[in-house]
Amino acid sequence: MAHQKATNLPLSKKKRKSFPPYPIRKASATGLKCGGMVIGCTFDHRVADAYSANMFLVAWAETAASKPLTTIPSFRRSLLSPRRPGLYGCSIDDFYVPVKATVVVPKGLHDPITSRIYHIPCEQLDRLQSEATDLKNGRPRTKLESFSAFLWKMVAKHACSNGGDAETKICKMGIVVDGRRRLSIIEGGLNEELMIRYFGNVVSIPYGGKSGDELKEKPLSWVAETVQEFLENAATKEHFQGLIDWVEAHRPEPAMVRVYSCSKDDGPAFVVSSGRGFTVAEVDFGWGKPVFGSCHFRWGGGCGYVMPMLSPDGSGDWVVYMHLSKGQLDYVETAAPHVFKRLSLDLITS
């Protein structure tokens, strides 16, 4: 989180204070010569998802400003208790795999992963949404579905441009789904209020896989429909209850999402999360609202990670953190410069 206190922003560090490291969380504050400040905080994703991180940061800011907490977090783990007996369908096995069963990718198989942050104007998001929507065959696509479909096509086109057998290899994309609202209705009545306040990790990562050639040649509306199909299979209460039962059945073996596991015969893979519910503008420690907020997620391997967030200025623009290969990032910048604009100081302070 970056807080601005002056219009001229020399981004040299004035002082830095790190709080004592904890097993799960670590925070730091970096003062700038201009009087502004950068707040950083790390979380262990096994126990806290982005939704929980947002709850923590907002509560931290409210406490610092001596304000009452707008949301009291719930740590009631029984909300995610497995069923007795457990029950899950084969679709869970399609999305998750025990770590011991994953394929070890040879070193050097994938291009090195790097990170860049982009600014995407709201009018470009509206255009992508319009192009991705086929009203004759289904409901309108969301902005996240449309953007994800567009990026999936871009990554596939880049893979195909490298020649060889890239066109026949499967290009995979996963999208993070929050299960809080899906799990809010339980036996005996509505439990939405408790689940909305739940602090923990309540996400699933369904994914789809198509050949590079298919993604390259098909229209954006077709790709968006594919995205909608694999999301609909996971955006249900039964999916998340099945996932809880699946995890319980495989204890203590750790597991991972299949989109992350790949072999030499696979094409590129990446995951799109959604920080659009991350209320950056509400993280006010008392010295002004943030002018910028983003997320960095380093999980190693060759699978990319993309995190779209709403701009704190309320314009509807997106700030998108992208953790992909340098070749993929260079390609999307060249092929769609009207969509992917590298974030600059001018964009933050304008």
mmCIF file with all atom_site columns, N, CA and C in Angstrom, residues 154-185:
data_model
loop_
_atom_site.group_PDB
_atom_site.id
_atom_site.type_symbol
_atom_site.label_atom_id
_atom_site.label_alt_id
_atom_site.label_comp_id
_atom_site.label_asym_id
_atom_site.label_entity_id
_atom_site.label_seq_id
_atom_site.pdbx_PDB_ins_code
_atom_site.Cartn_x
_atom_site.Cartn_y
_atom_site.Cartn_z
_atom_site.occupancy
_atom_site.B_iso_or_equiv
_atom_site.pdbx_formal_charge
_atom_site.auth_seq_id
_atom_site.auth_comp_id
_atom_site.auth_asym_id
_atom_site.auth_atom_id
_atom_site.pdbx_PDB_model_num
ATOM 1  N N  . MET A 1 154 ? -3.996  -14.533 -25.425 1.00 0.00 ? 154 MET A N  1
ATOM 2  C CA . MET A 1 154 ? -2.697  -13.901 -25.627 1.00 0.00 ? 154 MET A CA 1
ATOM 3  C C  . MET A 1 154 ? -1.553  -14.857 -25.287 1.00 0.00 ? 154 MET A C  1
ATOM 4  N N  . VAL A 1 155 ? -1.680  -15.557 -24.166 1.00 0.00 ? 155 VAL A N  1
ATOM 5  C CA . VAL A 1 155 ? -0.637  -16.501 -23.753 1.00 0.00 ? 155 VAL A CA 1
ATOM 6  C C  . VAL A 1 155 ? -0.527  -17.647 -24.759 1.00 0.00 ? 155 VAL A C  1
ATOM 7  N N  . ALA A 1 156 ? -1.677  -18.113 -25.265 1.00 0.00 ? 156 ALA A N  1
ATOM 8  C CA . ALA A 1 156 ? -1.670  -19.186 -26.264 1.00 0.00 ? 156 ALA A CA 1
ATOM 9  C C  . ALA A 1 156 ? -1.038  -18.710 -27.571 1.00 0.00 ? 156 ALA A C  1
ATOM 10 N N  . LYS A 1 157 ? -1.351  -17.495 -27.990 1.00 0.00 ? 157 LYS A N  1
ATOM 11 C CA . LYS A 1 157 ? -0.762  -16.950 -29.214 1.00 0.00 ? 157 LYS A CA 1
ATOM 12 C C  . LYS A 1 157 ? 0.750   -16.833 -29.087 1.00 0.00 ? 157 LYS A C  1
ATOM 13 N N  . HIS A 1 158 ? 1.210   -16.412 -27.921 1.00 0.00 ? 158 HIS A N  1
ATOM 14 C CA . HIS A 1 158 ? 2.655   -16.318 -27.716 1.00 0.00 ? 158 HIS A CA 1
ATOM 15 C C  . HIS A 1 158 ? 3.299   -17.693 -27.814 1.00 0.00 ? 158 HIS A C  1
ATOM 16 N N  . ALA A 1 159 ? 2.663   -18.705 -27.215 1.00 0.00 ? 159 ALA A N  1
ATOM 17 C CA . ALA A 1 159 ? 3.209   -20.062 -27.274 1.00 0.00 ? 159 ALA A CA 1
ATOM 18 C C  . ALA A 1 159 ? 3.277   -20.559 -28.713 1.00 0.00 ? 159 ALA A C  1
ATOM 19 N N  . CYS A 1 160 ? 2.218   -20.308 -29.483 1.00 0.00 ? 160 CYS A N  1
ATOM 20 C CA . CYS A 1 160 ? 2.176   -20.769 -30.876 1.00 0.00 ? 160 CYS A CA 1
ATOM 21 C C  . CYS A 1 160 ? 3.202   -20.046 -31.740 1.00 0.00 ? 160 CYS A C  1
ATOM 22 N N  . SER A 1 161 ? 3.524   -18.811 -31.382 1.00 0.00 ? 161 SER A N  1
ATOM 23 C CA . SER A 1 161 ? 4.490   -18.045 -32.173 1.00 0.00 ? 161 SER A CA 1
ATOM 24 C C  . SER A 1 161 ? 5.901   -18.598 -32.056 1.00 0.00 ? 161 SER A C  1
ATOM 25 N N  . ASN A 1 162 ? 6.127   -19.456 -31.057 1.00 0.00 ? 162 ASN A N  1
ATOM 26 C CA . ASN A 1 162 ? 7.454   -20.043 -30.872 1.00 0.00 ? 162 ASN A CA 1
ATOM 27 C C  . ASN A 1 162 ? 7.696   -21.249 -31.771 1.00 0.00 ? 162 ASN A C  1
ATOM 28 N N  . GLY A 1 163 ? 6.647   -21.679 -32.506 1.00 0.00 ? 163 GLY A N  1
ATOM 29 C CA . GLY A 1 163 ? 6.798   -22.778 -33.448 1.00 0.00 ? 163 GLY A CA 1
ATOM 30 C C  . GLY A 1 163 ? 6.844   -24.137 -32.779 1.00 0.00 ? 163 GLY A C  1
ATOM 31 N N  . GLY A 1 164 ? 7.335   -25.123 -33.512 1.00 0.00 ? 164 GLY A N  1
ATOM 32 C CA . GLY A 1 164 ? 7.405   -26.488 -32.997 1.00 0.00 ? 164 GLY A CA 1
ATOM 33 C C  . GLY A 1 164 ? 6.019   -27.082 -32.817 1.00 0.00 ? 164 GLY A C  1
ATOM 34 N N  . ASP A 1 165 ? 5.850   -27.851 -31.750 1.00 0.00 ? 165 ASP A N  1
ATOM 35 C CA . ASP A 1 165 ? 4.560   -28.490 -31.494 1.00 0.00 ? 165 ASP A CA 1
ATOM 36 C C  . ASP A 1 165 ? 3.729   -27.708 -30.485 1.00 0.00 ? 165 ASP A C  1
ATOM 37 N N  . ALA A 1 166 ? 4.040   -26.410 -30.323 1.00 0.00 ? 166 ALA A N  1
ATOM 38 C CA . ALA A 1 166 ? 3.348   -25.591 -29.323 1.00 0.00 ? 166 ALA A CA 1
ATOM 39 C C  . ALA A 1 166 ? 1.853   -25.511 -29.587 1.00 0.00 ? 166 ALA A C  1
ATOM 40 N N  . GLU A 1 167 ? 1.448   -25.569 -30.862 1.00 0.00 ? 167 GLU A N  1
ATOM 41 C CA . GLU A 1 167 ? 0.027   -25.426 -31.185 1.00 0.00 ? 167 GLU A CA 1
ATOM 42 C C  . GLU A 1 167 ? -0.805  -26.592 -30.669 1.00 0.00 ? 167 GLU A C  1
ATOM 43 N N  . THR A 1 168 ? -0.198  -27.749 -30.513 1.00 0.00 ? 168 THR A N  1
ATOM 44 C CA . THR A 1 168 ? -0.948  -28.924 -30.054 1.00 0.00 ? 168 THR A CA 1
ATOM 45 C C  . THR A 1 168 ? -0.873  -29.121 -28.543 1.00 0.00 ? 168 THR A C  1
ATOM 46 N N  . LYS A 1 169 ? 0.023   -28.410 -27.882 1.00 0.00 ? 169 LYS A N  1
ATOM 47 C CA . LYS A 1 169 ? 0.158   -28.550 -26.434 1.00 0.00 ? 169 LYS A CA 1
ATOM 48 C C  . LYS A 1 169 ? -0.997  -27.850 -25.721 1.00 0.00 ? 169 LYS A C  1
ATOM 49 N N  . ILE A 1 170 ? -1.344  -28.368 -24.559 1.00 0.00 ? 170 ILE A N  1
ATOM 50 C CA . ILE A 1 170 ? -2.473  -27.840 -23.797 1.00 0.00 ? 170 ILE A CA 1
ATOM 51 C C  . ILE A 1 170 ? -2.040  -26.626 -22.982 1.00 0.00 ? 170 ILE A C  1
ATOM 52 N N  . CYS A 1 171 ? -2.745  -25.538 -23.188 1.00 0.00 ? 171 CYS A N  1
ATOM 53 C CA . CYS A 1 171 ? -2.525  -24.306 -22.432 1.00 0.00 ? 171 CYS A CA 1
ATOM 54 C C  . CYS A 1 171 ? -3.590  -24.239 -21.335 1.00 0.00 ? 171 CYS A C  1
ATOM 55 N N  . LYS A 1 172 ? -3.151  -24.129 -20.085 1.00 0.00 ? 172 LYS A N  1
ATOM 56 C CA . LYS A 1 172 ? -4.087  -24.194 -18.959 1.00 0.00 ? 172 LYS A CA 1
ATOM 57 C C  . LYS A 1 172 ? -4.214  -22.835 -18.265 1.00 0.00 ? 172 LYS A C  1
ATOM 58 N N  . MET A 1 173 ? -5.443  -22.549 -17.835 1.00 0.00 ? 173 MET A N  1
ATOM 59 C CA . MET A 1 173 ? -5.687  -21.347 -17.038 1.00 0.00 ? 173 MET A CA 1
ATOM 60 C C  . MET A 1 173 ? -6.635  -21.678 -15.892 1.00 0.00 ? 173 MET A C  1
ATOM 61 N N  . GLY A 1 174 ? -6.276  -21.279 -14.686 1.00 0.00 ? 174 GLY A N  1
ATOM 62 C CA . GLY A 1 174 ? -7.140  -21.440 -13.525 1.00 0.00 ? 174 GLY A CA 1
ATOM 63 C C  . GLY A 1 174 ? -7.623  -20.090 -13.034 1.00 0.00 ? 174 GLY A C  1
ATOM 64 N N  . ILE A 1 175 ? -8.757  -20.073 -12.356 1.00 0.00 ? 175 ILE A N  1
ATOM 65 C CA . ILE A 1 175 ? -9.292  -18.841 -11.775 1.00 0.00 ? 175 ILE A CA 1
ATOM 66 C C  . ILE A 1 175 ? -9.669  -19.122 -10.323 1.00 0.00 ? 175 ILE A C  1
ATOM 67 N N  . VAL A 1 176 ? -9.232  -18.266 -9.429  1.00 0.00 ? 176 VAL A N  1
ATOM 68 C CA . VAL A 1 176 ? -9.508  -18.438 -8.003  1.00 0.00 ? 176 VAL A CA 1
ATOM 69 C C  . VAL A 1 176 ? -10.966 -18.098 -7.708  1.00 0.00 ? 176 VAL A C  1
ATOM 70 N N  . VAL A 1 177 ? -11.648 -18.991 -6.987  1.00 0.00 ? 177 VAL A N  1
ATOM 71 C CA . VAL A 1 177 ? -13.051 -18.798 -6.606  1.00 0.00 ? 177 VAL A CA 1
ATOM 72 C C  . VAL A 1 177 ? -13.151 -18.794 -5.084  1.00 0.00 ? 177 VAL A C  1
ATOM 73 N N  . ASP A 1 178 ? -13.780 -17.769 -4.525  1.00 0.00 ? 178 ASP A N  1
ATOM 74 C CA . ASP A 1 178 ? -13.993 -17.671 -3.077  1.00 0.00 ? 178 ASP A CA 1
ATOM 75 C C  . ASP A 1 178 ? -15.228 -18.482 -2.703  1.00 0.00 ? 178 ASP A C  1
ATOM 76 N N  . GLY A 1 179 ? -15.090 -19.331 -1.695  1.00 0.00 ? 179 GLY A N  1
ATOM 77 C CA . GLY A 1 179 ? -16.201 -20.208 -1.327  1.00 0.00 ? 179 GLY A CA 1
ATOM 78 C C  . GLY A 1 179 ? -17.076 -19.714 -0.190  1.00 0.00 ? 179 GLY A C  1
ATOM 79 N N  . ARG A 1 180 ? -16.833 -18.518 0.321   1.00 0.00 ? 180 ARG A N  1
ATOM 80 C CA . ARG A 1 180 ? -17.571 -18.057 1.500   1.00 0.00 ? 180 ARG A CA 1
ATOM 81 C C  . ARG A 1 180 ? -19.074 -17.998 1.261   1.00 0.00 ? 180 ARG A C  1
ATOM 82 N N  . ARG A 1 181 ? -19.484 -17.334 0.207   1.00 0.00 ? 181 ARG A N  1
ATOM 83 C CA . ARG A 1 181 ? -20.927 -17.219 -0.049  1.00 0.00 ? 181 ARG A CA 1
ATOM 84 C C  . ARG A 1 181 ? -21.512 -18.571 -0.459  1.00 0.00 ? 181 ARG A C  1
ATOM 85 N N  . ARG A 1 182 ? -20.719 -19.399 -1.135  1.00 0.00 ? 182 ARG A N  1
ATOM 86 C CA . ARG A 1 182 ? -21.229 -20.713 -1.543  1.00 0.00 ? 182 ARG A CA 1
ATOM 87 C C  . ARG A 1 182 ? -21.468 -21.611 -0.338  1.00 0.00 ? 182 ARG A C  1
ATOM 88 N N  . LEU A 1 183 ? -20.681 -21.425 0.713   1.00 0.00 ? 183 LEU A N  1
ATOM 89 C CA . LEU A 1 183 ? -20.817 -22.257 1.906   1.00 0.00 ? 183 LEU A CA 1
ATOM 90 C C  . LEU A 1 183 ? -21.695 -21.614 2.975   1.00 0.00 ? 183 LEU A C  1
ATOM 91 N N  . SER A 1 184 ? -22.288 -20.473 2.671   1.00 0.00 ? 184 SER A N  1
ATOM 92 C CA . SER A 1 184 ? -23.000 -19.721 3.703   1.00 0.00 ? 184 SER A CA 1
ATOM 93 C C  . SER A 1 184 ? -24.313 -20.365 4.114   1.00 0.00 ? 184 SER A C  1
ATOM 94 N N  . ILE A 1 185 ? -24.928 -21.163 3.236   1.00 0.00 ? 185 ILE A N  1
ATOM 95 C CA . ILE A 1 185 ? -26.197 -21.805 3.576   1.00 0.00 ? 185 ILE A CA 1
ATOM 96 C C  . ILE A 1 185 ? -25.908 -23.200 4.110   1.00 0.00 ? 185 ILE A C  1
#
